[in-house]
Short mmCIF file of N, CA and C in Angstrom, two decimals:
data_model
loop_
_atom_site.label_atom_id
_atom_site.label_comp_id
_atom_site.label_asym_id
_atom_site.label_seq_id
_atom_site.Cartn_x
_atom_site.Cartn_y
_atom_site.Cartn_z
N UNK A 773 0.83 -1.20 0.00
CA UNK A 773 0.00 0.00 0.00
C UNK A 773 0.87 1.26 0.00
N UNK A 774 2.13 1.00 -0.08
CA UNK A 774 2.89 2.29 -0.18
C UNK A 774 2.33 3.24 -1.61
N UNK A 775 1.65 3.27 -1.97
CA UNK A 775 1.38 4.09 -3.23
C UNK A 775 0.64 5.64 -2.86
N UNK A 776 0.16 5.24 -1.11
CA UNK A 776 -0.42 6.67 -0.75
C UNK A 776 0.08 7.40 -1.06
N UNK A 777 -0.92 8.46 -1.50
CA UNK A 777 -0.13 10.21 -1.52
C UNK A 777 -0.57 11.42 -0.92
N UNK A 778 -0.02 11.50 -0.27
CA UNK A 778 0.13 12.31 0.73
C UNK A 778 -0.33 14.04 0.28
N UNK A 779 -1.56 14.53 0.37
CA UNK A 779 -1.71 15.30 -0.03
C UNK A 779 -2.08 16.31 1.40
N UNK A 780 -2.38 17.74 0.99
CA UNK A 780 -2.68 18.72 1.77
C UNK A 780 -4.01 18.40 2.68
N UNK A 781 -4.66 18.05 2.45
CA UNK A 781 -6.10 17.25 2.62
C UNK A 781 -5.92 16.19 3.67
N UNK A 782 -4.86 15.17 3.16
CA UNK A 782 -4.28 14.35 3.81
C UNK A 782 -3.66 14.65 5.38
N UNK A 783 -2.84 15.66 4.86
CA UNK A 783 -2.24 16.24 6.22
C UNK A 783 -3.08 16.63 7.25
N UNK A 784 -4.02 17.86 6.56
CA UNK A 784 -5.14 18.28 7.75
C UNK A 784 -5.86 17.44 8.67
N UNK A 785 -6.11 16.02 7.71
CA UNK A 785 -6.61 15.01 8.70
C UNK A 785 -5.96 14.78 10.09
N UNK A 786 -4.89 14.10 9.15
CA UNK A 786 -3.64 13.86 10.67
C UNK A 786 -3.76 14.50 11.44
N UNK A 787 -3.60 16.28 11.06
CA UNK A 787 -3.19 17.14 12.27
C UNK A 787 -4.57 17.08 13.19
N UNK A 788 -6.05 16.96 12.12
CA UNK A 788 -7.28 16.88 12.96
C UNK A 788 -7.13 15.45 14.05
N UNK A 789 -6.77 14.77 13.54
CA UNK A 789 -6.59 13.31 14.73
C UNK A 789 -5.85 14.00 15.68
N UNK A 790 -4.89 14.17 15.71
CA UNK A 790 -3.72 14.73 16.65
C UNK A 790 -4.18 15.98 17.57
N UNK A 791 -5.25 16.59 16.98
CA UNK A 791 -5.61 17.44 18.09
C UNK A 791 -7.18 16.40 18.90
N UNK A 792 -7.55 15.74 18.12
CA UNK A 792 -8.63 14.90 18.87
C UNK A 792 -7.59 14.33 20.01
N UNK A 793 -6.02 13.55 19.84
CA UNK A 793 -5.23 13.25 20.65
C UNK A 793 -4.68 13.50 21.79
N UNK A 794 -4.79 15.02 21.29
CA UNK A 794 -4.18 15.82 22.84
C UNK A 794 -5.25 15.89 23.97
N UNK A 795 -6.34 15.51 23.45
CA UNK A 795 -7.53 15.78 24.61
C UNK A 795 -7.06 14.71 25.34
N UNK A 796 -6.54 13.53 25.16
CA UNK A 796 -6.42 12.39 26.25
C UNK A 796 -5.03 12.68 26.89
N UNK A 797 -4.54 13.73 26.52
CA UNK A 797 -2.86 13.98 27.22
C UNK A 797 -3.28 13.96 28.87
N UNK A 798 -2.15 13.72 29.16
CA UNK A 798 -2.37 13.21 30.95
C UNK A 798 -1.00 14.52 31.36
N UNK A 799 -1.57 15.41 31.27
CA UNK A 799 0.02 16.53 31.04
C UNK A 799 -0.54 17.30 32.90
N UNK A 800 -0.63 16.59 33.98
CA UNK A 800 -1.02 17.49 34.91
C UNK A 800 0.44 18.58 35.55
N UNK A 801 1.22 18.17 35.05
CA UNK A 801 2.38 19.12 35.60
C UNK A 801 2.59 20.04 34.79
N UNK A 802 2.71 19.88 33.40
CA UNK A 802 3.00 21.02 32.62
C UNK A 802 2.10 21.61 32.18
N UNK A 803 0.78 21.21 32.38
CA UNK A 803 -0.60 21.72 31.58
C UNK A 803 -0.51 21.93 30.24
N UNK A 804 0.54 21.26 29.17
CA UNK A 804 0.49 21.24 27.81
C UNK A 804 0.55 20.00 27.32
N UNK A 805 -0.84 20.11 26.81
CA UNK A 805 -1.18 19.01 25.57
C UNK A 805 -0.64 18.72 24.31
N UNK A 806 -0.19 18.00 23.94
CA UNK A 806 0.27 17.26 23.12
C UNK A 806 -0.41 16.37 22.38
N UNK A 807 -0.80 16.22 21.08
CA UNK A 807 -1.26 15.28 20.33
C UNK A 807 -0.56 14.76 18.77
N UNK A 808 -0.31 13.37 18.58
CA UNK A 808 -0.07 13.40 17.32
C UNK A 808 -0.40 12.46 16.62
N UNK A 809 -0.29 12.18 15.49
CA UNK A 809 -0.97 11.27 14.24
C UNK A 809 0.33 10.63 13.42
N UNK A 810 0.38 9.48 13.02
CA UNK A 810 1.06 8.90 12.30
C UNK A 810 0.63 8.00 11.29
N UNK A 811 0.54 8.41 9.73
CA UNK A 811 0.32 7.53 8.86
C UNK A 811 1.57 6.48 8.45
N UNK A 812 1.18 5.63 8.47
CA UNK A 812 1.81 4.41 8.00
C UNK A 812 1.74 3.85 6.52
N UNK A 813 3.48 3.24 6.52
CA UNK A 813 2.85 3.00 5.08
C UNK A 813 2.14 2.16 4.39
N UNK A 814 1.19 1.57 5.58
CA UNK A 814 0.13 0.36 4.88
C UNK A 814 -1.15 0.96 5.05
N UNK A 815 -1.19 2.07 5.31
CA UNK A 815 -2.43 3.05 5.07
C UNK A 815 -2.83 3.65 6.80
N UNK A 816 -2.60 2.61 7.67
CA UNK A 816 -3.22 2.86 8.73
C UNK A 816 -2.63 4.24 9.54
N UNK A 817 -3.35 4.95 10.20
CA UNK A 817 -3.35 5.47 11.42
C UNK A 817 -3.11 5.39 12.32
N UNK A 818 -1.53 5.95 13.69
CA UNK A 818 -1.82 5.77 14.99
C UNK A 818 -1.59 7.28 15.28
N UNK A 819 -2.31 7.26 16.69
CA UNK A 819 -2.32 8.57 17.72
C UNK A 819 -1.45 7.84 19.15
N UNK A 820 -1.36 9.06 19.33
CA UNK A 820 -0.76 9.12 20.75
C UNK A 820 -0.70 10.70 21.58
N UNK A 821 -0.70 10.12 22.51
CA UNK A 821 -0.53 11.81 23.72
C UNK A 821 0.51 11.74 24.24
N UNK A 822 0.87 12.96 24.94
CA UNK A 822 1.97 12.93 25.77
C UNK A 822 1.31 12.43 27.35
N UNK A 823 2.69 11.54 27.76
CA UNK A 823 1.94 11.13 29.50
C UNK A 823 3.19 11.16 30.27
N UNK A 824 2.74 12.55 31.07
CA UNK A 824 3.64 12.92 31.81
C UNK A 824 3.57 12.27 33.02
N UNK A 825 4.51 12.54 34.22
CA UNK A 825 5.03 11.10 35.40
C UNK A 825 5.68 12.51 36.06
N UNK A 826 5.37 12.50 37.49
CA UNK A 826 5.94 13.71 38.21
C UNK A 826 7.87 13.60 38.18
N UNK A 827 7.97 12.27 38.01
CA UNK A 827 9.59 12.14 37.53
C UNK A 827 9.70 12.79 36.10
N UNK A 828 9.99 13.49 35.75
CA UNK A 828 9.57 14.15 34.15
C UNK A 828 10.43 13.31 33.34
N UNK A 829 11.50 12.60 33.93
CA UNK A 829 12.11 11.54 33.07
C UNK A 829 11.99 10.69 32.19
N UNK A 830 10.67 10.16 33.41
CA UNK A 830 9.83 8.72 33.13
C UNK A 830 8.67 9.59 32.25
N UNK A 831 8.56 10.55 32.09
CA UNK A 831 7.26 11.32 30.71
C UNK A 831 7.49 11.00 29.26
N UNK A 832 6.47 10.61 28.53
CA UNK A 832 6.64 10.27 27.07
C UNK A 832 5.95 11.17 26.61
N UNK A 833 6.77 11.71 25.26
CA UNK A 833 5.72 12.32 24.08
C UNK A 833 4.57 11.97 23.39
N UNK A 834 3.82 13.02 22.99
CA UNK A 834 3.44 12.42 22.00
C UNK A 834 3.27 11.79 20.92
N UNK A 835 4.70 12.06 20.03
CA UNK A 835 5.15 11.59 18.96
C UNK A 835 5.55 9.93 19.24
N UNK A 836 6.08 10.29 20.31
CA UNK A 836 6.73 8.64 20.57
C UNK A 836 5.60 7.75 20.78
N UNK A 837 4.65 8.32 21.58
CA UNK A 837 3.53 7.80 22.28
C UNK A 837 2.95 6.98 20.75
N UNK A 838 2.91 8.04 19.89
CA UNK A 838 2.01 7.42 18.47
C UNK A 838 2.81 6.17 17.95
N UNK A 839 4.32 6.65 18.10
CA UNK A 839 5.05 5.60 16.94
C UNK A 839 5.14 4.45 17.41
N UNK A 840 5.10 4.17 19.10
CA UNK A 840 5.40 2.85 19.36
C UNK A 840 3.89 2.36 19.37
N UNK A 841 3.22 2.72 19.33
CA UNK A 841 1.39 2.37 19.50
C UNK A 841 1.40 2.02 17.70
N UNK A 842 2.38 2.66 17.19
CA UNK A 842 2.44 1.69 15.73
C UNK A 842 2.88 0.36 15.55
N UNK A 843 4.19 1.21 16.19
CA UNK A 843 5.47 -0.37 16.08
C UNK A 843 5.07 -1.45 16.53
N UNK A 844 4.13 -1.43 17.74
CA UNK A 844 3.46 -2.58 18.45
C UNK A 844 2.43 -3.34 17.74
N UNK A 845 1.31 -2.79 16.60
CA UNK A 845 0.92 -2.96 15.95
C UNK A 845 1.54 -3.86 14.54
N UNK A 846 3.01 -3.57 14.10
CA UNK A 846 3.21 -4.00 13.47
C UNK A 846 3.97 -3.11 12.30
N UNK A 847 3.37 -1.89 12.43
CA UNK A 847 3.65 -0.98 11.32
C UNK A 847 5.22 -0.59 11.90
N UNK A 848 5.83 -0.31 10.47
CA UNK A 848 7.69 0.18 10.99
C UNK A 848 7.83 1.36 9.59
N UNK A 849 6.85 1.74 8.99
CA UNK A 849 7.20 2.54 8.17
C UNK A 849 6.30 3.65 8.04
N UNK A 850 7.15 4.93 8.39
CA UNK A 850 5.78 5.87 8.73
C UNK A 850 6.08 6.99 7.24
N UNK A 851 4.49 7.82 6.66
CA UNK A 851 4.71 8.48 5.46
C UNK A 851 4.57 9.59 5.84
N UNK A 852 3.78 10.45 6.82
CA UNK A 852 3.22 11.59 7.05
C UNK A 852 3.43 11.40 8.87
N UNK A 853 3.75 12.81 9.68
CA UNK A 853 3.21 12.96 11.08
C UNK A 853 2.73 14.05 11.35
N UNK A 854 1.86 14.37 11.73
CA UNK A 854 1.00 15.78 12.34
C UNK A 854 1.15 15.77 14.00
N UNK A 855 1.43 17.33 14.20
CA UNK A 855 1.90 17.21 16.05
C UNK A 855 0.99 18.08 16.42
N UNK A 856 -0.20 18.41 17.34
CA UNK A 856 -0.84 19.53 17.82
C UNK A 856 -0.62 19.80 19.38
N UNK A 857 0.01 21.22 19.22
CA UNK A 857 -0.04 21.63 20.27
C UNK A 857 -1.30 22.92 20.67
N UNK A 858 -2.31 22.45 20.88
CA UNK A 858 -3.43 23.05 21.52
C UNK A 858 -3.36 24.52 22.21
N UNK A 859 -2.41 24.35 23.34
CA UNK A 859 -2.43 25.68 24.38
C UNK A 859 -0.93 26.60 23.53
N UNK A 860 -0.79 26.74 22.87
CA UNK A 860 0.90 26.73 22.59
C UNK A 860 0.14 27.97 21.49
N UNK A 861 1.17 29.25 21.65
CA UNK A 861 0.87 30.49 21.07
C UNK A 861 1.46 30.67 19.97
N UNK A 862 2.47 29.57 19.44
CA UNK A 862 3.01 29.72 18.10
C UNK A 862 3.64 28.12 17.98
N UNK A 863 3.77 27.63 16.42
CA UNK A 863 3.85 26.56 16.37
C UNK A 863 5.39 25.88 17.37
N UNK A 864 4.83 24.28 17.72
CA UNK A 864 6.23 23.75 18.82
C UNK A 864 6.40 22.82 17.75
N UNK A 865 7.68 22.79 17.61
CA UNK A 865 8.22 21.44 17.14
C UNK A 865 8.78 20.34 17.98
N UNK A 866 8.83 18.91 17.50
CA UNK A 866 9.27 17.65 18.34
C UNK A 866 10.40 17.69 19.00
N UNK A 867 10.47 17.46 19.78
CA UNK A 867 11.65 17.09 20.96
C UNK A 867 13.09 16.63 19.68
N UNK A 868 13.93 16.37 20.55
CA UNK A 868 15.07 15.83 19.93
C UNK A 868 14.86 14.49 19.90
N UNK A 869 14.63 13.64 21.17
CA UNK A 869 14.15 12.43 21.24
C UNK A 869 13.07 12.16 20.15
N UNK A 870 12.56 12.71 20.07
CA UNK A 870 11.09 12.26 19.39
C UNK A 870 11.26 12.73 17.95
N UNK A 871 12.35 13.61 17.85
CA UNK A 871 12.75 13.69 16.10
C UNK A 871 13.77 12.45 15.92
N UNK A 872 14.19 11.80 16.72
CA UNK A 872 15.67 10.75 16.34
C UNK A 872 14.89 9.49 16.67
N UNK A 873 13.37 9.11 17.21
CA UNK A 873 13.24 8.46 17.18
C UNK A 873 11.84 7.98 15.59
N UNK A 874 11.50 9.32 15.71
CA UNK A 874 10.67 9.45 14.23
C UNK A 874 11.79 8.79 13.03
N UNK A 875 13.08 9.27 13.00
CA UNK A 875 13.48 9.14 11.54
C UNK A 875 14.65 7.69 12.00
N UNK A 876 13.89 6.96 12.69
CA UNK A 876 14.32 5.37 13.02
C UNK A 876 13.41 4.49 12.17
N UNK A 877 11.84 4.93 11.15
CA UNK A 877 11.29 4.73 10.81
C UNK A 877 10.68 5.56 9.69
N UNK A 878 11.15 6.93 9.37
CA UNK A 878 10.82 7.34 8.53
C UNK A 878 12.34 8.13 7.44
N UNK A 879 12.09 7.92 6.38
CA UNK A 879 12.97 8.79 5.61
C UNK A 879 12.97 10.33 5.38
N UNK A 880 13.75 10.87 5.01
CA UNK A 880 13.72 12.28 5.09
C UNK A 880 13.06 13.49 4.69
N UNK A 881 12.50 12.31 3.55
CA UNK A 881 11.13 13.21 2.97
C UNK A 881 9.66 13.73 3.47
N UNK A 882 9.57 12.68 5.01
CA UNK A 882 8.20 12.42 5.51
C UNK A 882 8.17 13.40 6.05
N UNK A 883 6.81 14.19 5.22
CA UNK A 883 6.32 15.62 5.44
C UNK A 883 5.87 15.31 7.43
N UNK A 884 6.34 16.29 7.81
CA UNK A 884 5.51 16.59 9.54
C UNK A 884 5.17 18.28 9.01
N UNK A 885 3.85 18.02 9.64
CA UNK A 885 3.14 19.17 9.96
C UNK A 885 2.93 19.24 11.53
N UNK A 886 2.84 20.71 12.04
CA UNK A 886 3.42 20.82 13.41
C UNK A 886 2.32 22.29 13.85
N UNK A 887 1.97 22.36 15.30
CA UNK A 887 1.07 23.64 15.18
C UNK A 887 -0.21 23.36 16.23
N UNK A 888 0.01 24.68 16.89
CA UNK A 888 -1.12 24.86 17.87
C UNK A 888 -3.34 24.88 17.03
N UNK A 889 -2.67 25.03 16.12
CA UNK A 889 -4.40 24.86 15.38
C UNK A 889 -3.91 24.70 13.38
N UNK A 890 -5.42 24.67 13.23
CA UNK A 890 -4.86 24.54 11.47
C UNK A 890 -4.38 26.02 10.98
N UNK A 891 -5.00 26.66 11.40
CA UNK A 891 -4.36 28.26 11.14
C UNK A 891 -3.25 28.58 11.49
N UNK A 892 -2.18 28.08 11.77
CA UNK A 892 -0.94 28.60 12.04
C UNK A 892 0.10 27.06 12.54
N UNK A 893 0.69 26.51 11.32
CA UNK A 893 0.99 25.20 10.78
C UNK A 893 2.52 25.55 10.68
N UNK A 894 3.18 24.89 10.59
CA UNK A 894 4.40 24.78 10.11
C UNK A 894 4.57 23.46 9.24
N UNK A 895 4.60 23.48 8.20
CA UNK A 895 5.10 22.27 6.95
C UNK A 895 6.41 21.99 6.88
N UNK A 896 7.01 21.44 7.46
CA UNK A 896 8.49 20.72 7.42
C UNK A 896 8.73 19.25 6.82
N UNK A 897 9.37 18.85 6.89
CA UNK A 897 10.22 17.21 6.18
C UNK A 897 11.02 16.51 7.55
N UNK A 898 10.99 15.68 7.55
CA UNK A 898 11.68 14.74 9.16
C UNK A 898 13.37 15.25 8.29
N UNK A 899 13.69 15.58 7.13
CA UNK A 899 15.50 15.69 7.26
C UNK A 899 15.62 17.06 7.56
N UNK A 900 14.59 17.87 7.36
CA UNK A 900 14.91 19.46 8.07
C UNK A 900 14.39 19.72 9.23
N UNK A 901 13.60 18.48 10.23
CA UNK A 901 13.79 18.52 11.32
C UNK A 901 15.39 17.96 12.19
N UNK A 902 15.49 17.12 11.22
CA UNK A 902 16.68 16.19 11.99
C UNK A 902 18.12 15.82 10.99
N UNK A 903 18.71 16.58 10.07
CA UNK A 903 19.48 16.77 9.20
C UNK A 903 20.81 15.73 9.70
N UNK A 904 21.28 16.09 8.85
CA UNK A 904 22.57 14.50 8.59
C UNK A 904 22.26 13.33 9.55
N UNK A 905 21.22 12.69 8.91
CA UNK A 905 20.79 11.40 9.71
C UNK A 905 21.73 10.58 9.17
N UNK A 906 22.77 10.60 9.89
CA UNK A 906 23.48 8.57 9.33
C UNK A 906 22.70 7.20 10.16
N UNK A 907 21.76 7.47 10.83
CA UNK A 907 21.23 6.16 11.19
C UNK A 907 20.85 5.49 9.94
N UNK A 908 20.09 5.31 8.74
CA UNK A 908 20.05 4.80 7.80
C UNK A 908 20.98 4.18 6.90
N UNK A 909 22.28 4.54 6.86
CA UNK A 909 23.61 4.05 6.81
C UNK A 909 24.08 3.32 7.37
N UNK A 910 23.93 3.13 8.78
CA UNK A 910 24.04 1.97 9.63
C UNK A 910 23.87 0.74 9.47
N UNK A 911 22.00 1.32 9.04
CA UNK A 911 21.12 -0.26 9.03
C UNK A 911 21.50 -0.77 7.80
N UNK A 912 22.44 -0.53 6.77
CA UNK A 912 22.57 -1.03 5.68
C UNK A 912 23.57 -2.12 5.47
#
């Protein structure tokens, strides 16, 4: 099913899942929600929230939250990610963790869209979030 294409339309969805996502964020320390969406490349959909832990250590993203709620599933190849940050006054982008663990599964092309609502988005690529990835070199 890799033949999806990833269109503008496409994206808005995601980012719409991803803010349906953040409503289940468990964020009582930081009071910021987090939601995100991950298309896969066998068509399917995962979400995830961020779930924070008063050890802020032991706290997971949202991004991560989605990808392993994939990986567990089965899926290891992601095409598109949408991140919503809800309370957030200008668009947030992914953690470092959660950009190095995104492009463990996605190539450099995979559009992320990022952003407190659809009106004020940021359109990026996982290699201009996370540039000279040699992990893919590795696995070869």
């Amino acid at each position: 099913m890799e033949n999806i294409v990833i269109t503008e339309e496409k994206l808005l969805e995601l980012f719409d899942l991803a803010v349906q996502a953040s409503k289940l964020s468990y964020s009582p320390y930081s009071k910021f929600p987090v939601g995100a969406a991950i298309l896969t490349g066998d068509g399917r959909i995962f979400t995830g929230c961020n779930i924070e832990n008063r050890s802020f250590g032991l706290t997971n993203c949202a991004e991560r939250t989605a990808m392993f709620n994939a990986v567990s599933e089965g899926a290891r190849r992601i095409l598109a990610v949408a991140i919503a940050t809800p309370k957030s006054d200008y668009p947030v982008g992914p953690c470092g963790a959660c950009r190095q663990v995104l492009s463990e599964f996605g190539e450099g092309s995979v559009p992320v869209l990022f952003g407190p609502n659809a009106d004020n988005l940021v359109h990026s690529t996982l290699g201009e979030l996370y540039p000279f990835d040699s992990l893919h070199e590795l696995a070869d």
